[in-house]
Short mmCIF file of C-alpha atoms and ligand atoms in Angstrom, two decimals:
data_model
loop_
_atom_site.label_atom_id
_atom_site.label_comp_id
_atom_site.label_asym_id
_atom_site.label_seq_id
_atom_site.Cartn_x
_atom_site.Cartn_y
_atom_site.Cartn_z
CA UNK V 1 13.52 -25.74 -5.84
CA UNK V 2 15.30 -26.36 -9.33
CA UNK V 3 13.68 -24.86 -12.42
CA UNK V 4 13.43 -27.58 -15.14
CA UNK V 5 14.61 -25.88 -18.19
CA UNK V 6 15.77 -27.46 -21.20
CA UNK V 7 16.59 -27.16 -24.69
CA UNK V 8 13.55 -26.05 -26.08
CA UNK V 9 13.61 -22.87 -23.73
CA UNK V 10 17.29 -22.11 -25.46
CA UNK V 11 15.76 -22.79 -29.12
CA UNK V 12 12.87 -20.20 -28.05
CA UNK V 13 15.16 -17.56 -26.99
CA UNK V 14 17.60 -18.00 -29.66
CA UNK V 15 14.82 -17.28 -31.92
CA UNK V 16 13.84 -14.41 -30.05
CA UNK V 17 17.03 -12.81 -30.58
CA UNK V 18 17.82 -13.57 -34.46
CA UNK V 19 14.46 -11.92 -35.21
CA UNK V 20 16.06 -8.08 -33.78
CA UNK V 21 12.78 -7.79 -31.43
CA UNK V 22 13.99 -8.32 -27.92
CA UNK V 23 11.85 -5.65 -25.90
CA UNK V 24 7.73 -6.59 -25.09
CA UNK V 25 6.04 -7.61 -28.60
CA UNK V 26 4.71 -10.09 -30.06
CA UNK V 27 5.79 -12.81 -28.05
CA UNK V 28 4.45 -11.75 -25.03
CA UNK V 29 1.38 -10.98 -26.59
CA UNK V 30 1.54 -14.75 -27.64
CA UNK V 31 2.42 -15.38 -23.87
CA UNK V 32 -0.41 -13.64 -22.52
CA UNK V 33 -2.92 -15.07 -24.89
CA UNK V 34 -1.72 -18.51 -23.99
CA UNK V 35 -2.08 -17.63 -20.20
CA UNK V 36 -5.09 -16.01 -20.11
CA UNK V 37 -6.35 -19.34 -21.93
CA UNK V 38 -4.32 -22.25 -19.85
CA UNK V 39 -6.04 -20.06 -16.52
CA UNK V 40 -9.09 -19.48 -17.99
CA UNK V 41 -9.06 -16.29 -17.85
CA UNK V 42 -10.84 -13.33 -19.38
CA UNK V 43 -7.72 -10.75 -19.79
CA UNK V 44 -3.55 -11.16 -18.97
CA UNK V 45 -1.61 -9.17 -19.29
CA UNK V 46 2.63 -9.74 -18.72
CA UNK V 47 4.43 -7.87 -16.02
CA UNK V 48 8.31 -7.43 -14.55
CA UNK V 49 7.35 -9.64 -11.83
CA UNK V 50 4.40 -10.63 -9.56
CA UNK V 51 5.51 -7.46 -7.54
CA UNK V 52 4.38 -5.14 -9.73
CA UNK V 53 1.84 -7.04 -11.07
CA UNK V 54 0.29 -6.85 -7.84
CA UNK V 55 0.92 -2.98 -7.84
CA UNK V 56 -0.60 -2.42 -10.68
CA UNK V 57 -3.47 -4.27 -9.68
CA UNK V 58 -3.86 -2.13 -6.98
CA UNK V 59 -3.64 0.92 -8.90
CA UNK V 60 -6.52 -0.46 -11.74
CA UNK V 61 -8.69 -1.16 -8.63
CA UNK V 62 -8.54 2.59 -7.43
CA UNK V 63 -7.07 1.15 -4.01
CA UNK V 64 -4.75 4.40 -2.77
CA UNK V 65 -4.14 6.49 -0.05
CA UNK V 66 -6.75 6.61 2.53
CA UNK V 67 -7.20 2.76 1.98
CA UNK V 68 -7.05 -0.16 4.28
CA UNK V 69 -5.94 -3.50 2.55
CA UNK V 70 -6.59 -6.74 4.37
CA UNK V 71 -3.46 -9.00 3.41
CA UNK V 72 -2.03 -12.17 5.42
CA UNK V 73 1.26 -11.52 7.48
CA UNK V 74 1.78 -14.79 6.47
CA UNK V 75 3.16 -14.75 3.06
CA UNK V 76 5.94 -13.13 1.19
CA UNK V 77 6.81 -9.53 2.18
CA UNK V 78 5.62 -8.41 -1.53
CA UNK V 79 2.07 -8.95 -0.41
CA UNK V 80 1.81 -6.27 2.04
CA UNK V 81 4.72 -4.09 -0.28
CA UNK V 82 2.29 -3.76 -2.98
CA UNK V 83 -0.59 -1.68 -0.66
CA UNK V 84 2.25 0.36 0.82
CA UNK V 85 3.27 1.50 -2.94
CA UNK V 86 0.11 2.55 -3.35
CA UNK V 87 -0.12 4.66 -0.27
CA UNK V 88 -2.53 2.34 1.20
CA UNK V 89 -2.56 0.73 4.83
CA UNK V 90 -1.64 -2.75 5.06
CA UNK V 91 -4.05 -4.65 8.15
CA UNK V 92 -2.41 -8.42 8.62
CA UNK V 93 -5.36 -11.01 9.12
CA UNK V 94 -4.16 -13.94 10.54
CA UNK V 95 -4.56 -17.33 8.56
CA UNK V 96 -6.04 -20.66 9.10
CA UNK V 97 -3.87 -23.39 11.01
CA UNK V 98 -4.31 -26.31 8.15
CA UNK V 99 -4.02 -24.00 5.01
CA UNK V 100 -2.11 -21.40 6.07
CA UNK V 101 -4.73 -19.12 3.61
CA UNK V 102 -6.99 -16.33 4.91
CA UNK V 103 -10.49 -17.16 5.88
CA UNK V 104 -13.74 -14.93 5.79
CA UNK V 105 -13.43 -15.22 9.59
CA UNK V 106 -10.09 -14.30 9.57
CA UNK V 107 -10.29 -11.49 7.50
CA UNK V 108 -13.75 -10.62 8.77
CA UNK V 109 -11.62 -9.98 12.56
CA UNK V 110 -9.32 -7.42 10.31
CA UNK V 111 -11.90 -5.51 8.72
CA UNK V 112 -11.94 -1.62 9.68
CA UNK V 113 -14.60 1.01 8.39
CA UNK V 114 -11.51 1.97 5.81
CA UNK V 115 -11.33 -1.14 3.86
CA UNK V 116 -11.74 -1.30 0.10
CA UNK V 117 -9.58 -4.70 -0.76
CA UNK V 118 -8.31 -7.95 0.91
CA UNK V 119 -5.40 -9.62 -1.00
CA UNK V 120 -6.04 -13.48 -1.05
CA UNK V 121 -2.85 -15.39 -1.02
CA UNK V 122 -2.78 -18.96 -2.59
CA UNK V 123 0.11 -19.56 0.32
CA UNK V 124 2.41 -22.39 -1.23
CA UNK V 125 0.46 -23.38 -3.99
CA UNK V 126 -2.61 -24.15 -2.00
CA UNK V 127 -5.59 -23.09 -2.83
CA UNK V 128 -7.48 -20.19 -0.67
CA UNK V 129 -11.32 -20.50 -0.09
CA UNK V 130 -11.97 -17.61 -2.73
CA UNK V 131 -16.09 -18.47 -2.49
CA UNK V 132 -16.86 -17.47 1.23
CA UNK V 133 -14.51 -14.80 1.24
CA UNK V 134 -16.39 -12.96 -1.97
CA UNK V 135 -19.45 -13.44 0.02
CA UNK V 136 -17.94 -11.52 2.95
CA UNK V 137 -16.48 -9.31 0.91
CA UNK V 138 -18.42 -7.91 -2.47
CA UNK V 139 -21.77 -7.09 -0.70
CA UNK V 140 -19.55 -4.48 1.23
CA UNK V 141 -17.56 -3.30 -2.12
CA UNK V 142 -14.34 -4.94 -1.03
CA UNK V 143 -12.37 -6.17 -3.89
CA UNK V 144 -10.80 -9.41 -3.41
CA UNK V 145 -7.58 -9.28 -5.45
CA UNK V 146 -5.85 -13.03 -5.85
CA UNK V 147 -2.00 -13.26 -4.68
CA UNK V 148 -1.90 -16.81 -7.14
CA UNK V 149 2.17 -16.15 -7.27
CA UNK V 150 2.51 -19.79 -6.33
CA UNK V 151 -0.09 -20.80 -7.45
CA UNK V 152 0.01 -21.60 -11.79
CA UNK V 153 -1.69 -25.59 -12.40
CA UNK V 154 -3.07 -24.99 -8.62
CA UNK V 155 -6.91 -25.86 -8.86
CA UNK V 156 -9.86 -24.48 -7.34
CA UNK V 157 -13.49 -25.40 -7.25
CA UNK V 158 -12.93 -27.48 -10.28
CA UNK V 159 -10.94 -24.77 -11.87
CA UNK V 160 -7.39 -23.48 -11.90
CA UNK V 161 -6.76 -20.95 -9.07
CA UNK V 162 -7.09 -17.43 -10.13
CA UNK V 163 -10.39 -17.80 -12.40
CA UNK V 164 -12.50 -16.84 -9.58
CA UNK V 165 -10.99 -13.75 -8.78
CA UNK V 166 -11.83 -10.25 -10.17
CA UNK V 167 -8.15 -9.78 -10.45
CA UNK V 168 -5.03 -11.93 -9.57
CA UNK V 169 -1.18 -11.72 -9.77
CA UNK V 170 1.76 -14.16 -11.09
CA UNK V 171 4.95 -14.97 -10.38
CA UNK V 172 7.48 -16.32 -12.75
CA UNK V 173 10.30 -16.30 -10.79
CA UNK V 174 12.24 -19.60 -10.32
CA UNK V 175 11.10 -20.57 -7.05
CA UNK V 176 7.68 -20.30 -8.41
CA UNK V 177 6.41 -23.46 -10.47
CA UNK V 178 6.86 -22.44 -14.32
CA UNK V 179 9.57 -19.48 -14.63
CA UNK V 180 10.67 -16.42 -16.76
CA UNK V 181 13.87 -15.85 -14.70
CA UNK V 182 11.61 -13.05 -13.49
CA UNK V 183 7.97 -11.78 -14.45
CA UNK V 184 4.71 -11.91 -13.58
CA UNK V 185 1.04 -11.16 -15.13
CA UNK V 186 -1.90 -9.49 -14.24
CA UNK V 187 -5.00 -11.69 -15.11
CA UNK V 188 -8.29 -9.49 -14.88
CA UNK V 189 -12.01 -10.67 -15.55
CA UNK V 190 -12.68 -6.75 -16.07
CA UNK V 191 -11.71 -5.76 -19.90
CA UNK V 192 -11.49 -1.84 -18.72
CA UNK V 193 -8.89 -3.24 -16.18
CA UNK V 194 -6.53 -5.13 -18.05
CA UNK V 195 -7.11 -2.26 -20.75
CA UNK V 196 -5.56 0.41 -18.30
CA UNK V 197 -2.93 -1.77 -16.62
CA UNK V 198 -1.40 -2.60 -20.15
CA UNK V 199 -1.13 1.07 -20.40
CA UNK V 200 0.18 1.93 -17.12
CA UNK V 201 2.88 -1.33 -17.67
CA UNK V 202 4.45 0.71 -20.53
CA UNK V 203 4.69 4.69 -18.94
CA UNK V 204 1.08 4.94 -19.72
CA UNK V 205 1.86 5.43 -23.72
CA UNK V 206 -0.81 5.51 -25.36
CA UNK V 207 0.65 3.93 -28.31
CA UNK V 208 2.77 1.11 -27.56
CA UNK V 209 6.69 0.61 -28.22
CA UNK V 210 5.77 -2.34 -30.37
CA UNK V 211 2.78 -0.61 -32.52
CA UNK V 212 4.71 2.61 -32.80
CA UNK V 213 7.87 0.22 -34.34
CA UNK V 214 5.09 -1.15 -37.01
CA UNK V 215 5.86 1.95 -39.10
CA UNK V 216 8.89 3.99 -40.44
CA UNK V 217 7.26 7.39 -39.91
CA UNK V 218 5.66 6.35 -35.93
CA UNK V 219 2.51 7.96 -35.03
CA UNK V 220 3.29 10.41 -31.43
CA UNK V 221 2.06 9.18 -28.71
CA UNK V 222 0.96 10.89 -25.66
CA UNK V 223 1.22 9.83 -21.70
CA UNK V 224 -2.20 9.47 -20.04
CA UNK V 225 -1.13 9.63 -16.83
CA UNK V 226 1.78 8.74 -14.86
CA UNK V 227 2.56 5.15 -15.89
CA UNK V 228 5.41 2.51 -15.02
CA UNK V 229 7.85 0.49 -16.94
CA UNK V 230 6.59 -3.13 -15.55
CA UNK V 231 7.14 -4.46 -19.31
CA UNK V 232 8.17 -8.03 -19.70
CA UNK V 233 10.29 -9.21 -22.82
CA UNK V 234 9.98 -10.87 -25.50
CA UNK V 235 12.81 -13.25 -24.23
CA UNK V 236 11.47 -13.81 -21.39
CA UNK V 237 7.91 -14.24 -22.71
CA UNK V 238 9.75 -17.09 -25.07
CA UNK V 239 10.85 -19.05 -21.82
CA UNK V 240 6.95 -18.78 -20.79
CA UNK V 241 5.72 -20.01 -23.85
CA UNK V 242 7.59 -23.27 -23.75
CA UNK V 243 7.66 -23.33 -19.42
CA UNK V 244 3.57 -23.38 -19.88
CA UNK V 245 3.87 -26.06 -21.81
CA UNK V 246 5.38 -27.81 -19.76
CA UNK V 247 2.61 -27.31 -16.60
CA UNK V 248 0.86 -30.27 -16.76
CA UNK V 249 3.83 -32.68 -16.33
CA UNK V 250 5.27 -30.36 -13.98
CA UNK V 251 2.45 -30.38 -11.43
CA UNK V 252 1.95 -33.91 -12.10
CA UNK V 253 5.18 -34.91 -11.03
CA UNK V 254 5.06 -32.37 -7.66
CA UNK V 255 1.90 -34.07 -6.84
CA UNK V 256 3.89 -37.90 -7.15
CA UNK V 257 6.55 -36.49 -5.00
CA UNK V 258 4.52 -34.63 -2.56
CA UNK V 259 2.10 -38.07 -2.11
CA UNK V 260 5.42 -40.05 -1.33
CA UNK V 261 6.59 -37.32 1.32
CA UNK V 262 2.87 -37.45 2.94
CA UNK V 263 2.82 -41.22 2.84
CA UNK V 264 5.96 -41.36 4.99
CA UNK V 265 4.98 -38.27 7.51
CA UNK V 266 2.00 -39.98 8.21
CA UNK V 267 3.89 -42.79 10.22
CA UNK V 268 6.39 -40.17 11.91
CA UNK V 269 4.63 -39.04 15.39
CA UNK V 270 5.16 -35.27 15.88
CA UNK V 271 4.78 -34.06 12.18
CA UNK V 272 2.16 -32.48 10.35
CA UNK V 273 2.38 -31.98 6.04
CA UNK V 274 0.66 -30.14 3.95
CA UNK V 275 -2.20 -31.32 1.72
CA UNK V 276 -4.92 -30.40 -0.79
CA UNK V 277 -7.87 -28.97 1.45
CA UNK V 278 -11.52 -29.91 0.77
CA UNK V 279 -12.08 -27.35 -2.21
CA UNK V 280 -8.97 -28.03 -4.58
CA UNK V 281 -5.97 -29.97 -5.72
CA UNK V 282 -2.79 -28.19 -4.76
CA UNK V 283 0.53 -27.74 -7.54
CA UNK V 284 2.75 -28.42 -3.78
CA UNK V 285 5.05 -25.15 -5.06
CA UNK V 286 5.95 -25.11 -1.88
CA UNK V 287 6.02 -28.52 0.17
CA UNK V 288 5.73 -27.75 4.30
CA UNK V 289 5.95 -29.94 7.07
CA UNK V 290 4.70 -28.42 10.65
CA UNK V 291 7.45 -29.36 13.34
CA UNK V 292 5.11 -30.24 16.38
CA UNK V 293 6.02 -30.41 20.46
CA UNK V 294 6.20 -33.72 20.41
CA UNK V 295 8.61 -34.33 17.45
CA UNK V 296 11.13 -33.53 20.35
CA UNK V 297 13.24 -31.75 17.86
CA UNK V 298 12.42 -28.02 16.78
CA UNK V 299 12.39 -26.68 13.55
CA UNK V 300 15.49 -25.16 13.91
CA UNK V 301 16.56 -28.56 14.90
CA UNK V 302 15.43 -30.02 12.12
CA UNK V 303 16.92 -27.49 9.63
CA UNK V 304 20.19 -27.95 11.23
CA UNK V 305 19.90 -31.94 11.21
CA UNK V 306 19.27 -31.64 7.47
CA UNK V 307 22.48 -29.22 7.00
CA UNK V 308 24.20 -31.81 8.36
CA UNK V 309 23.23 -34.41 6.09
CA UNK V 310 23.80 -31.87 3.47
CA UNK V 311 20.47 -31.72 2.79
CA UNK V 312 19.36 -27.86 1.90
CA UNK V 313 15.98 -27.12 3.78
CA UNK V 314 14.32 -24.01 4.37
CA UNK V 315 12.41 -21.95 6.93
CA UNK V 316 8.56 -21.81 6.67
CA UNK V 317 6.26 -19.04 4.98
CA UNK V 318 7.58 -15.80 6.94
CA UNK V 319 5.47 -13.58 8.67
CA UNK V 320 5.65 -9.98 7.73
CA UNK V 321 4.99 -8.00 10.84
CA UNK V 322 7.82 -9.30 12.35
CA UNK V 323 10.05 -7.67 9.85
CA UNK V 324 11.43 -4.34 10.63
CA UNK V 325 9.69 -2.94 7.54
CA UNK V 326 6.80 -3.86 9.43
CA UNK V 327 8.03 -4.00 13.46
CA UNK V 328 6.90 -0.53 14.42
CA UNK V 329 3.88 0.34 11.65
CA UNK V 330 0.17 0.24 12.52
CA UNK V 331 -0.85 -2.61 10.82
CA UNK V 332 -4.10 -3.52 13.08
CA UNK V 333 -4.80 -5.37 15.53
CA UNK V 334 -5.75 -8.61 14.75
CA UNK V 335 -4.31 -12.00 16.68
CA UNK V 336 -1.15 -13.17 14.36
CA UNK V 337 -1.31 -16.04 16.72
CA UNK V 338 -1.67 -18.95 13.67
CA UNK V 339 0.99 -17.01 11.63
CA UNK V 340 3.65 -16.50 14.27
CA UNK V 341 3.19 -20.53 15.58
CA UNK V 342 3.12 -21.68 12.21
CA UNK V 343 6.40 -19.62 10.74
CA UNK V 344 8.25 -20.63 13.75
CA UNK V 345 7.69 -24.30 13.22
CA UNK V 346 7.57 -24.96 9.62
CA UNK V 347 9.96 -25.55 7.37
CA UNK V 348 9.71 -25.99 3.47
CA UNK V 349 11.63 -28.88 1.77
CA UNK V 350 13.34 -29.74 -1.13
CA UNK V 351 11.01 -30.83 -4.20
CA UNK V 352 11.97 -30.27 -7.72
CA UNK V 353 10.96 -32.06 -11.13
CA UNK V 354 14.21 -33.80 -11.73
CA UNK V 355 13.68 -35.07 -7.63
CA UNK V 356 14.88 -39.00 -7.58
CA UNK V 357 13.22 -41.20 -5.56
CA UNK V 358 16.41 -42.03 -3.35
CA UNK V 359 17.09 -38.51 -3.45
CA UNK V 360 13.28 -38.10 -1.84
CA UNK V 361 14.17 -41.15 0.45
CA UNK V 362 17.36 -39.03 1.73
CA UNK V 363 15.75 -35.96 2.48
CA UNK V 364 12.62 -38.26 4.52
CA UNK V 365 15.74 -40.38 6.59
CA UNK V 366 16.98 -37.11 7.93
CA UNK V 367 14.29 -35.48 8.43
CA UNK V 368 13.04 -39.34 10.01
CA UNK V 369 16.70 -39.31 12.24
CA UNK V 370 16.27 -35.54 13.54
CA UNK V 371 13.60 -37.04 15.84
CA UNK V 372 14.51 -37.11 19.54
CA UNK V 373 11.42 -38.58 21.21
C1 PLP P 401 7.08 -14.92 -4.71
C2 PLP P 401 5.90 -14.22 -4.25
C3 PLP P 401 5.64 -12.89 -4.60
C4 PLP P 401 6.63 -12.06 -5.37
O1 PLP P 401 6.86 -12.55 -6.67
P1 PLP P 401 7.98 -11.84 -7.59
O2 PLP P 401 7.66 -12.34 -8.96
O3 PLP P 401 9.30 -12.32 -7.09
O4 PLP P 401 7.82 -10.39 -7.47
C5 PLP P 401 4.47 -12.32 -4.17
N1 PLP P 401 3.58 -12.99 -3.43
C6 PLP P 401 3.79 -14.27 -3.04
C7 PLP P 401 2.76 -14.99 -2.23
C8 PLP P 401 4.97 -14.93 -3.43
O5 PLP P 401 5.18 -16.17 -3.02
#
């Protein structure tokens, strides 16, 4: 991944910084508005990162200690962080084989008499079945909270990824599809919600820095409860501003690339890629290709055959229990059988904006020549 940044993003900064304001204000109310609108949205709000976006999403959905929160193994280690912040017990569900997303089945094996939220991750950019999993989950008062970090032009049920949800998290960092150098938002259908986690993003003030600036003599504030400083700023919130306008062509471009890598993988025996499932278009953030027994190479293999053609690949999507923050927790009992095959023999390749098409054609020789049938 390459973030494509240009001069526009160092015009919007500079401007940030000749006007004195620096800290969260008004642009990142102007980023949030412009969020909220491009995800249709009802409420965002800007965070440090998807990290604590997804904290404080916890905390705005009462999820604390006590609590069991369904998340997939299979994803970043921030997804099952955020529960363990809040004091909460993270249960890994295992994830389907062709999406690499929860299912209601899946989650429905990890559900325990304790739990009060699943965290739905949009794995890669693709899009999770939100529709099922709601109707597993609010007639038993389980909030469904949406991990979208990857998942910003990602579309779902004829609408981008995250509109479904009651609640859903961002990422902005570069190996996510539009960047901030880091951030995140909170996007909330709930008004009281996003009311309280723009509070708790800023210590809880009930005045914030940028209204209690407005004035020479500033009104006192008072601290509601004990808040966190999650704040974005303003320069960052200038990157967004032009990064978001730049989605569409973004996405559009991933897509291109992503159709030339499947159009090639289809014709190598032994390898499976990623696509869009039946419910939604995928942005490809992440572009996976499932190393298979008969590829006669492993993934490791692979990796390694790349390196040598000094082509950078990566490992697949992780699985968390495997991690020694995780190793020796209780974190249920569900089979991790999909997530444990599937991080063991995927691996994520390159794809950025500024990708050639002989630099694609590279990457699909190697990964073509690592084959040992
Ligand atoms: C990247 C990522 C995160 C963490 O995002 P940050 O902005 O780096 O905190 C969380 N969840 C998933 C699924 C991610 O891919």
């Amino acid at each position: 991944m390459k973030p494509w940044l240009g001069p526009e993003e160092i015009a919007a900064v500079s401007e940030v910084i000749s006007s004195g304001w620096i800290a969260q204000g008004p642009r990142t109310a102007q980023f949030e508005a412009a969020f909220a609108a491009r995800m249709e949205a009802g409420h965002a709000v800007a965070a440090s990162s998807c990290t604590t976006a997804l904290h404080l999403a916890l905390v705005v959905a009462d999820i604390g200690p006590g609590d069991d929160v369904v998340v997939p193994s299979f994803s970043f280690i921030a997804t099952a962080n955020a529960p363990t912040y809040v004091g909460a017990r993270p249960v890994f569900a295992d994830v389907d084989p062709v999406t690499g997303n929860l299912t209601a089945e899946t989650v429905r094996a990890a559900l325990t008499p304790a739990t009060r939220a699943v965290i739905a991750v949009d794995q890669g950019g693709v899009p999770v079945d939100l529709v099922p999993l709601r109707a597993l989950c609010d007639p038993l008062g389980i909030t469904v909270l949406e991990d979208a970090a990857c998942a910003a032009g990602t579309r779902y049920a004829g609408a981008p990824a995250g509109a479904g949800a009651e609640i859903a998290a961002w990422s902005f960092h570069p190996r996510k599809i539009l960047t901030t150098g880091e951030g995140g938002m909170v996007t909330t259908s709930r008004p009281e919600w996003a009311a309280r986690a723009r509070t708790l993003r800023e210590h809880a003030m009930s005045l914030s820095a940028a209204e209690r600036s407005a004035s020479i003599l500033a009104p006192s504030e008072s601290y509601t409860e004990v808040g966190y400083n999650y704040r974005m700023t303003d320069l960052q919130a200038a990157v967004g501003l032009v990064q978001l306008d730049r989605l569409d062509a973004v996405v559009r471009r991933r897509r291109e690339l992503a159709a030339g890598y499947a159009k090639a993988f289809a014709e190598i025996e032994g390898l499976r890629a990623v696509t869009d499932p039946p419910w939604g278009e995928s942005n490809f953030q992440s572009y996976w290709i499932e190393v298979l027994p008969d590829f006669g190479t492993d993934r490791n293999g692979v990796l390694e055959a790349l390196a040598g053609e000094g082509i950078s690949a990566r490992r697949g999507i992780m699985a968390s229990h495997l991690e020694p923050a995780y190793r020796d927790r209780d974190t249920g009992a569900a089979s991790l059988e999909v997530t444990e095959r599937l991080s063991a023999s995927t691996l994520i390749l390159p794809l950025f904006h500024e990708m050639t098409e002989s630099e694609q054609a590279r990457v699909i020789e190697a990964v073509a020549g690592s084959r040992k049938p």
